[in-house]
Amino acid sequence: MEKEVIPKLLAADVVVLVSSLYYFGLNAQLKTVIDRFYDYNHELKDKKMIFMMAGYGSQEDMDAVKLHIGKLSSYMRWEMIDQIYVDD
């Protein structure tokens, strides 16, 4: 992953993260990618971000993800362009 994803992420101006709702959280595949950001935090700062999620349930079921993504955006110093949460 680091040889394919990280160089593209470093070169990008906008990061688009997409996940299905999985037990009130992000799916494991996206969480694995996010976990790999740690070694590159300084190089990844000051990007723009879009987040999209769809899943079975209600908007309330996505509250934990909304908090998580907001904290991630703040921590990474990424400007949130838009967030899209689609339920049911």
PDB file of C-alpha atoms in Angstrom:
ATOM      1  CA  MET A   1       0.000   0.000   0.000  1.00  0.00           C
ATOM      2  CA  GLU A   2       2.697   2.475   0.912  1.00  0.00           C
ATOM      3  CA  LYS A   3       4.355   2.170  -2.491  1.00  0.00           C
ATOM      4  CA  GLU A   4       1.086   2.780  -4.355  1.00  0.00           C
ATOM      5  CA  VAL A   5      -1.203   4.919  -2.190  1.00  0.00           C
ATOM      6  CA  ILE A   6       1.109   7.162  -0.166  1.00  0.00           C
ATOM      7  CA  PRO A   7       2.963   8.750  -3.144  1.00  0.00           C
ATOM      8  CA  LYS A   8      -0.390   9.583  -4.783  1.00  0.00           C
ATOM      9  CA  LEU A   9      -1.715  10.943  -1.516  1.00  0.00           C
ATOM     10  CA  LEU A  10       1.355  13.125  -1.042  1.00  0.00           C
ATOM     11  CA  ALA A  11       0.952  14.535  -4.576  1.00  0.00           C
ATOM     12  CA  ALA A  12      -2.784  15.215  -4.232  1.00  0.00           C
ATOM     13  CA  ASP A  13      -4.325  18.604  -3.472  1.00  0.00           C
ATOM     14  CA  VAL A  14      -7.671  17.098  -2.462  1.00  0.00           C
ATOM     15  CA  VAL A  15      -8.162  13.862  -0.538  1.00  0.00           C
ATOM     16  CA  VAL A  16     -11.487  12.067  -1.034  1.00  0.00           C
ATOM     17  CA  LEU A  17     -12.224   9.413   1.560  1.00  0.00           C
ATOM     18  CA  VAL A  18     -15.174   7.059   1.065  1.00  0.00           C
ATOM     19  CA  SER A  19     -16.532   4.386   3.376  1.00  0.00           C
ATOM     20  CA  SER A  20     -19.587   2.324   3.960  1.00  0.00           C
ATOM     21  CA  LEU A  21     -21.063   2.430   7.459  1.00  0.00           C
ATOM     22  CA  TYR A  22     -19.781  -0.634   9.283  1.00  0.00           C
ATOM     23  CA  TYR A  23     -21.000  -1.197  12.838  1.00  0.00           C
ATOM     24  CA  PHE A  24     -21.339   2.560  13.391  1.00  0.00           C
ATOM     25  CA  GLY A  25     -17.818   3.249  12.129  1.00  0.00           C
ATOM     26  CA  LEU A  26     -15.500   3.304   9.139  1.00  0.00           C
ATOM     27  CA  ASN A  27     -14.866   0.125   7.218  1.00  0.00           C
ATOM     28  CA  ALA A  28     -11.586  -1.670   7.948  1.00  0.00           C
ATOM     29  CA  GLN A  29     -10.066  -0.928   4.554  1.00  0.00           C
ATOM     30  CA  LEU A  30     -10.307   2.849   4.997  1.00  0.00           C
ATOM     31  CA  LYS A  31      -9.190   2.633   8.628  1.00  0.00           C
ATOM     32  CA  THR A  32      -6.069   0.747   7.482  1.00  0.00           C
ATOM     33  CA  VAL A  33      -5.236   3.517   4.993  1.00  0.00           C
ATOM     34  CA  ILE A  34      -5.777   6.224   7.625  1.00  0.00           C
ATOM     35  CA  ASP A  35      -3.557   4.357  10.084  1.00  0.00           C
ATOM     36  CA  ARG A  36      -0.719   4.570   7.535  1.00  0.00           C
ATOM     37  CA  PHE A  37      -0.923   8.396   7.509  1.00  0.00           C
ATOM     38  CA  TYR A  38       0.962   8.555  10.811  1.00  0.00           C
ATOM     39  CA  ASP A  39       4.477   8.328   9.353  1.00  0.00           C
ATOM     40  CA  TYR A  40       3.598  11.105   6.880  1.00  0.00           C
ATOM     41  CA  ASN A  41       1.567  13.521   9.044  1.00  0.00           C
ATOM     42  CA  HIS A  42       3.896  16.455   8.508  1.00  0.00           C
ATOM     43  CA  GLU A  43       4.058  15.922   4.736  1.00  0.00           C
ATOM     44  CA  LEU A  44       0.283  15.490   4.474  1.00  0.00           C
ATOM     45  CA  LYS A  45      -0.739  18.702   6.241  1.00  0.00           C
ATOM     46  CA  ASP A  46      -2.704  21.507   4.586  1.00  0.00           C
ATOM     47  CA  LYS A  47      -4.647  19.474   2.039  1.00  0.00           C
ATOM     48  CA  LYS A  48      -8.341  19.698   1.251  1.00  0.00           C
ATOM     49  CA  MET A  49     -10.715  16.864   2.057  1.00  0.00           C
ATOM     50  CA  ILE A  50     -14.064  15.440   0.985  1.00  0.00           C
ATOM     51  CA  PHE A  51     -15.656  12.589   2.916  1.00  0.00           C
ATOM     52  CA  MET A  52     -18.509  10.389   1.722  1.00  0.00           C
ATOM     53  CA  MET A  53     -20.347   7.611   3.523  1.00  0.00           C
ATOM     54  CA  ALA A  54     -23.372   5.482   2.776  1.00  0.00           C
ATOM     55  CA  GLY A  55     -24.955   2.839   4.889  1.00  0.00           C
ATOM     56  CA  TYR A  56     -28.023   1.176   6.228  1.00  0.00           C
ATOM     57  CA  GLY A  57     -29.384   3.095   9.192  1.00  0.00           C
ATOM     58  CA  SER A  58     -30.079   6.697  10.093  1.00  0.00           C
ATOM     59  CA  GLN A  59     -28.051   9.892  10.196  1.00  0.00           C
ATOM     60  CA  GLU A  60     -27.840   9.392  13.956  1.00  0.00           C
ATOM     61  CA  ASP A  61     -26.141   6.044  13.345  1.00  0.00           C
ATOM     62  CA  MET A  62     -23.357   7.971  11.585  1.00  0.00           C
ATOM     63  CA  ASP A  63     -22.709  10.406  14.448  1.00  0.00           C
ATOM     64  CA  ALA A  64     -19.575   8.606  15.656  1.00  0.00           C
ATOM     65  CA  VAL A  65     -18.113   8.715  12.140  1.00  0.00           C
ATOM     66  CA  LYS A  66     -18.947  12.409  11.795  1.00  0.00           C
ATOM     67  CA  LEU A  67     -17.022  13.096  15.002  1.00  0.00           C
ATOM     68  CA  HIS A  68     -14.126  10.861  13.914  1.00  0.00           C
ATOM     69  CA  ILE A  69     -13.804  12.504  10.499  1.00  0.00           C
ATOM     70  CA  GLY A  70     -14.034  15.984  12.012  1.00  0.00           C
ATOM     71  CA  LYS A  71     -11.219  15.130  14.429  1.00  0.00           C
ATOM     72  CA  LEU A  72      -9.150  13.569  11.636  1.00  0.00           C
ATOM     73  CA  SER A  73      -9.570  16.646   9.449  1.00  0.00           C
ATOM     74  CA  SER A  74      -8.546  18.928  12.303  1.00  0.00           C
ATOM     75  CA  TYR A  75      -5.589  16.771  13.338  1.00  0.00           C
ATOM     76  CA  MET A  76      -4.277  16.501   9.775  1.00  0.00           C
ATOM     77  CA  ARG A  77      -4.892  20.243   9.225  1.00  0.00           C
ATOM     78  CA  TRP A  78      -7.040  19.471   6.197  1.00  0.00           C
ATOM     79  CA  GLU A  79      -9.714  21.893   5.059  1.00  0.00           C
ATOM     80  CA  MET A  80     -13.040  20.060   4.895  1.00  0.00           C
ATOM     81  CA  ILE A  81     -14.647  20.911   1.544  1.00  0.00           C
ATOM     82  CA  ASP A  82     -17.723  18.732   1.990  1.00  0.00           C
ATOM     83  CA  GLN A  83     -19.126  15.746   3.842  1.00  0.00           C
ATOM     84  CA  ILE A  84     -21.849  13.554   2.398  1.00  0.00           C
ATOM     85  CA  TYR A  85     -23.685  11.022   4.561  1.00  0.00           C
ATOM     86  CA  VAL A  86     -26.360   8.900   2.875  1.00  0.00           C
ATOM     87  CA  ASP A  87     -28.569   6.691   5.039  1.00  0.00           C
ATOM     88  CA  ASP A  88     -30.923   3.864   4.107  1.00  0.00           C
TER      89      ASP A  88
END
